[in-house]
mmCIF file of N, CA and C and ligand atoms in Angstrom:
data_model
loop_
_atom_site.group_PDB
_atom_site.id
_atom_site.type_symbol
_atom_site.label_atom_id
_atom_site.label_comp_id
_atom_site.label_asym_id
_atom_site.label_seq_id
_atom_site.Cartn_x
_atom_site.Cartn_y
_atom_site.Cartn_z
ATOM 1 N N UNK G 14 0.740 -1.265 -0.074
ATOM 2 C CA UNK G 14 0.095 -0.210 -0.085
ATOM 3 C C UNK G 14 0.847 1.411 0.009
ATOM 4 N N UNK G 15 0.645 2.423 -1.007
ATOM 5 C CA UNK G 15 1.200 3.370 -0.927
ATOM 6 C C UNK G 15 0.239 4.643 -0.870
ATOM 7 N N UNK G 16 0.838 5.695 -0.189
ATOM 8 C CA UNK G 16 0.070 7.068 0.000
ATOM 9 C C UNK G 16 0.198 7.749 -1.254
ATOM 10 N N UNK G 17 -0.771 8.515 -1.655
ATOM 11 C CA UNK G 17 -0.612 9.457 -2.986
ATOM 12 C C UNK G 17 -1.085 10.762 -2.338
ATOM 13 N N UNK G 18 -0.762 11.727 -2.974
ATOM 14 C CA UNK G 18 -1.218 13.273 -2.774
ATOM 15 C C UNK G 18 -1.303 13.867 -4.030
ATOM 16 N N UNK G 19 -2.490 14.373 -4.183
ATOM 17 C CA UNK G 19 -2.919 15.268 -5.369
ATOM 18 C C UNK G 19 -2.731 16.705 -5.087
ATOM 19 N N UNK G 20 -1.376 17.170 -5.567
ATOM 20 C CA UNK G 20 -1.027 18.164 -5.325
ATOM 21 C C UNK G 20 -1.964 19.481 -5.924
ATOM 22 N N UNK G 21 -2.587 19.003 -6.934
ATOM 23 C CA UNK G 21 -3.451 20.080 -7.661
ATOM 24 C C UNK G 21 -4.521 20.604 -7.007
ATOM 25 N N UNK G 22 -5.007 19.693 -5.831
ATOM 26 C CA UNK G 22 -6.131 20.053 -5.039
ATOM 27 C C UNK G 22 -5.633 20.193 -3.653
ATOM 28 N N UNK G 23 -4.373 20.132 -3.164
ATOM 29 C CA UNK G 23 -4.011 20.278 -1.989
ATOM 30 C C UNK G 23 -3.760 21.635 -1.729
ATOM 31 N N UNK G 24 -4.334 22.338 -0.503
ATOM 32 C CA UNK G 24 -4.167 23.687 -0.282
ATOM 33 C C UNK G 24 -3.149 23.952 0.825
ATOM 34 N N UNK G 25 -2.215 23.041 1.128
ATOM 35 C CA UNK G 25 -1.302 23.254 2.064
ATOM 36 C C UNK G 25 -1.740 23.355 3.905
ATOM 37 N N UNK G 26 -3.078 23.098 4.043
ATOM 38 C CA UNK G 26 -3.551 23.109 5.442
ATOM 39 C C UNK G 26 -2.603 22.538 6.690
ATOM 40 N N UNK G 27 -1.753 21.641 6.273
ATOM 41 C CA UNK G 27 -0.814 21.158 6.844
ATOM 42 C C UNK G 27 -1.592 19.977 8.150
ATOM 43 N N UNK G 28 -2.920 19.528 8.022
ATOM 44 C CA UNK G 28 -3.299 18.446 8.762
ATOM 45 C C UNK G 28 -2.539 17.127 8.799
ATOM 46 N N UNK G 29 -2.032 16.839 7.630
ATOM 47 C CA UNK G 29 -1.387 15.632 7.191
ATOM 48 C C UNK G 29 -0.053 15.631 8.146
ATOM 49 N N UNK G 30 0.827 16.680 7.678
ATOM 50 C CA UNK G 30 2.185 16.806 8.237
ATOM 51 C C UNK G 30 2.216 17.103 9.836
ATOM 52 N N UNK G 31 1.335 17.911 10.560
ATOM 53 C CA UNK G 31 1.408 18.112 11.726
ATOM 54 C C UNK G 31 0.766 16.979 12.647
ATOM 55 N N UNK G 32 -0.344 16.276 12.085
ATOM 56 C CA UNK G 32 -0.843 15.313 12.949
ATOM 57 C C UNK G 32 -0.310 13.850 12.693
ATOM 58 N N UNK G 33 0.526 13.670 11.499
ATOM 59 C CA UNK G 33 1.111 12.354 11.231
ATOM 60 C C UNK G 33 2.391 12.494 10.770
ATOM 61 N N UNK G 34 3.263 13.120 11.436
ATOM 62 C CA UNK G 34 4.783 13.399 11.035
ATOM 63 C C UNK G 34 5.542 12.084 10.688
ATOM 64 N N UNK G 35 5.223 10.749 11.044
ATOM 65 C CA UNK G 35 5.747 9.730 10.558
ATOM 66 C C UNK G 35 5.809 9.544 9.035
ATOM 67 N N UNK G 36 4.621 10.051 8.712
ATOM 68 C CA UNK G 36 4.333 9.616 7.085
ATOM 69 C C UNK G 36 4.722 10.872 6.212
ATOM 70 N N UNK G 37 4.286 12.082 6.924
ATOM 71 C CA UNK G 37 4.456 13.080 6.008
ATOM 72 C C UNK G 37 5.469 14.387 6.525
ATOM 73 N N UNK G 38 6.012 15.048 5.542
ATOM 74 C CA UNK G 38 6.804 16.360 6.210
ATOM 75 C C UNK G 38 6.380 17.408 5.196
ATOM 76 N N UNK G 39 6.841 18.482 5.799
ATOM 77 C CA UNK G 39 6.345 19.882 4.911
ATOM 78 C C UNK G 39 7.379 20.234 4.036
ATOM 79 N N UNK G 40 7.436 20.216 2.829
ATOM 80 C CA UNK G 40 8.210 20.449 1.715
ATOM 81 C C UNK G 40 8.504 22.421 1.806
ATOM 82 N N UNK G 41 9.885 22.808 1.343
ATOM 83 C CA UNK G 41 9.930 24.176 1.270
ATOM 84 C C UNK G 41 8.741 25.027 0.686
ATOM 85 N N UNK G 42 7.779 24.394 0.180
ATOM 86 C CA UNK G 42 6.745 25.446 -0.372
ATOM 87 C C UNK G 42 5.610 25.299 0.225
ATOM 88 N N UNK G 43 5.688 24.276 1.490
ATOM 89 C CA UNK G 43 4.481 24.257 2.705
ATOM 90 C C UNK G 43 3.648 23.033 2.041
ATOM 91 N N UNK G 44 4.026 22.424 0.842
ATOM 92 C CA UNK G 44 3.127 21.004 0.478
ATOM 93 C C UNK G 44 3.739 19.769 1.202
ATOM 94 N N UNK G 45 2.855 19.066 1.532
ATOM 95 C CA UNK G 45 3.303 17.800 2.063
ATOM 96 C C UNK G 45 4.096 16.870 0.980
ATOM 97 N N UNK G 46 5.158 16.067 1.707
ATOM 98 C CA UNK G 46 6.110 15.233 1.128
ATOM 99 C C UNK G 46 5.794 13.822 1.757
ATOM 100 N N UNK G 47 5.738 12.836 1.206
ATOM 101 C CA UNK G 47 5.387 11.464 1.724
ATOM 102 C C UNK G 47 6.743 10.878 2.229
ATOM 103 N N UNK G 48 6.747 10.657 3.556
ATOM 104 C CA UNK G 48 8.198 10.219 4.081
ATOM 105 C C UNK G 48 8.273 8.687 3.968
ATOM 106 N N UNK G 49 6.957 7.957 4.266
ATOM 107 C CA UNK G 49 7.007 6.424 4.246
ATOM 108 C C UNK G 49 6.537 5.980 2.776
ATOM 109 N N UNK G 50 7.365 5.466 2.064
ATOM 110 C CA UNK G 50 6.797 5.061 0.494
ATOM 111 C C UNK G 50 5.975 3.862 0.771
ATOM 112 N N UNK G 51 6.371 2.844 1.535
ATOM 113 C CA UNK G 51 5.455 1.512 1.531
ATOM 114 C C UNK G 51 4.829 1.432 2.989
ATOM 115 N N UNK G 52 3.320 1.286 2.883
ATOM 116 C CA UNK G 52 2.833 1.148 4.321
ATOM 117 C C UNK G 52 2.953 -0.261 4.555
ATOM 118 N N UNK G 53 3.736 -0.577 5.599
ATOM 119 C CA UNK G 53 4.001 -2.054 5.801
ATOM 120 C C UNK G 53 3.538 -2.271 7.203
ATOM 121 N N UNK G 54 3.527 -1.334 8.087
ATOM 122 C CA UNK G 54 3.095 -1.595 9.530
ATOM 123 C C UNK G 54 1.531 -1.534 9.562
ATOM 124 N N UNK G 55 1.089 -2.084 10.604
ATOM 125 C CA UNK G 55 -0.443 -1.623 11.076
ATOM 126 C C UNK G 55 -0.788 -0.367 11.177
ATOM 127 N N UNK G 56 0.181 0.380 12.003
ATOM 128 C CA UNK G 56 0.326 1.681 12.658
ATOM 129 C C UNK G 56 0.383 2.649 11.560
ATOM 130 N N UNK G 57 1.163 2.289 10.273
ATOM 131 C CA UNK G 57 1.384 3.091 9.257
ATOM 132 C C UNK G 57 -0.110 3.387 8.465
ATOM 133 N N UNK G 58 -0.585 2.024 8.383
ATOM 134 C CA UNK G 58 -1.818 2.122 7.663
ATOM 135 C C UNK G 58 -3.165 2.750 8.593
ATOM 136 N N UNK G 59 -3.168 2.709 9.609
ATOM 137 C CA UNK G 59 -4.077 3.292 10.684
ATOM 138 C C UNK G 59 -3.861 4.955 10.293
ATOM 139 N N UNK G 60 -2.615 5.414 10.450
ATOM 140 C CA UNK G 60 -2.309 6.623 10.376
ATOM 141 C C UNK G 60 -2.854 7.202 8.865
ATOM 142 N N UNK G 61 -2.621 6.448 7.954
ATOM 143 C CA UNK G 61 -3.003 6.675 6.631
ATOM 144 C C UNK G 61 -4.440 7.093 6.370
ATOM 145 N N UNK G 62 -5.008 5.962 6.984
ATOM 146 C CA UNK G 62 -6.520 6.115 6.996
ATOM 147 C C UNK G 62 -7.278 7.561 7.563
ATOM 148 N N UNK G 63 -6.435 7.572 8.747
ATOM 149 C CA UNK G 63 -6.901 9.097 9.424
ATOM 150 C C UNK G 63 -6.444 10.237 8.548
ATOM 151 N N UNK G 64 -5.318 10.249 7.935
ATOM 152 C CA UNK G 64 -5.101 11.131 7.440
ATOM 153 C C UNK G 64 -5.866 11.440 6.017
ATOM 154 N N UNK G 65 -6.043 10.337 5.544
ATOM 155 C CA UNK G 65 -7.186 10.364 4.117
ATOM 156 C C UNK G 65 -8.608 10.973 4.780
ATOM 157 N N UNK G 66 -9.246 10.718 6.042
ATOM 158 C CA UNK G 66 -10.231 11.212 6.491
ATOM 159 C C UNK G 66 -10.282 12.499 6.956
ATOM 160 N N UNK G 67 -9.243 13.014 7.219
ATOM 161 C CA UNK G 67 -9.216 14.279 7.917
ATOM 162 C C UNK G 67 -8.632 15.439 6.788
ATOM 163 N N UNK G 68 -8.091 15.130 5.620
ATOM 164 C CA UNK G 68 -7.685 15.951 4.911
ATOM 165 C C UNK G 68 -8.973 17.068 4.178
ATOM 166 N N UNK G 69 -8.904 18.136 4.231
ATOM 167 C CA UNK G 69 -9.897 19.010 3.963
ATOM 168 C C UNK G 69 -10.245 18.990 2.402
ATOM 169 N N UNK G 70 -9.290 18.663 1.631
ATOM 170 C CA UNK G 70 -9.540 19.008 0.279
ATOM 171 C C UNK G 70 -9.501 17.613 -0.332
ATOM 172 N N UNK G 71 -9.482 16.643 0.404
ATOM 173 C CA UNK G 71 -9.390 14.762 -0.345
ATOM 174 C C UNK G 71 -8.301 15.003 -1.230
ATOM 175 N N UNK G 72 -7.222 15.170 -0.789
ATOM 176 C CA UNK G 72 -6.097 15.232 -1.741
ATOM 177 C C UNK G 72 -5.271 14.051 -1.465
ATOM 178 N N UNK G 73 -5.409 12.936 -0.343
ATOM 179 C CA UNK G 73 -4.689 12.239 0.082
ATOM 180 C C UNK G 73 -5.471 10.626 -0.466
ATOM 181 N N UNK G 74 -4.954 9.970 -0.898
ATOM 182 C CA UNK G 74 -5.364 8.473 -1.106
ATOM 183 C C UNK G 74 -4.420 7.609 -0.699
ATOM 184 N N UNK G 75 -4.909 6.312 -0.587
ATOM 185 C CA UNK G 75 -4.101 4.993 -0.604
ATOM 186 C C UNK G 75 -4.165 3.963 -1.467
ATOM 187 N N UNK G 76 -2.851 3.713 -2.123
ATOM 188 C CA UNK G 76 -3.446 2.825 -3.323
ATOM 189 C C UNK G 76 -2.716 1.557 -2.972
ATOM 190 N N UNK G 77 -3.270 0.333 -3.464
ATOM 191 C CA UNK G 77 -2.881 -0.786 -3.309
ATOM 192 C C UNK G 77 -1.681 -1.308 -4.125
HETATM 193 S S1 SF4 C 275 -4.172 17.482 4.820
HETATM 194 FE FE1 SF4 C 275 -4.888 17.654 2.568
HETATM 195 S S2 SF4 C 275 -4.979 19.788 2.152
HETATM 196 FE FE2 SF4 C 275 -3.806 19.625 3.952
HETATM 197 S S3 SF4 C 275 -1.466 19.698 3.607
HETATM 198 FE FE3 SF4 C 275 -2.030 17.539 3.796
HETATM 199 S S4 SF4 C 275 -2.827 17.084 1.812
HETATM 200 FE FE4 SF4 C 275 -2.710 18.951 1.539
#
């Protein structure tokens, strides 16, 4: 499973990287950067699901 971010709809609200710093970090422009390329642990999968749910622009998705 992998995280994906649609930068065209992300508006840099920061919920993902502030709440889930193990999965995301802020890049120089304020956009989220994915830190964990493969979601291999249950904790990572749970946090990824939470990030998808709270993103206000529905920019985050998880792909198999
Ligand atoms: S929570 Fe969504 S809109 Fe906010 S920075 Fe992350 S991807 Fe972008």
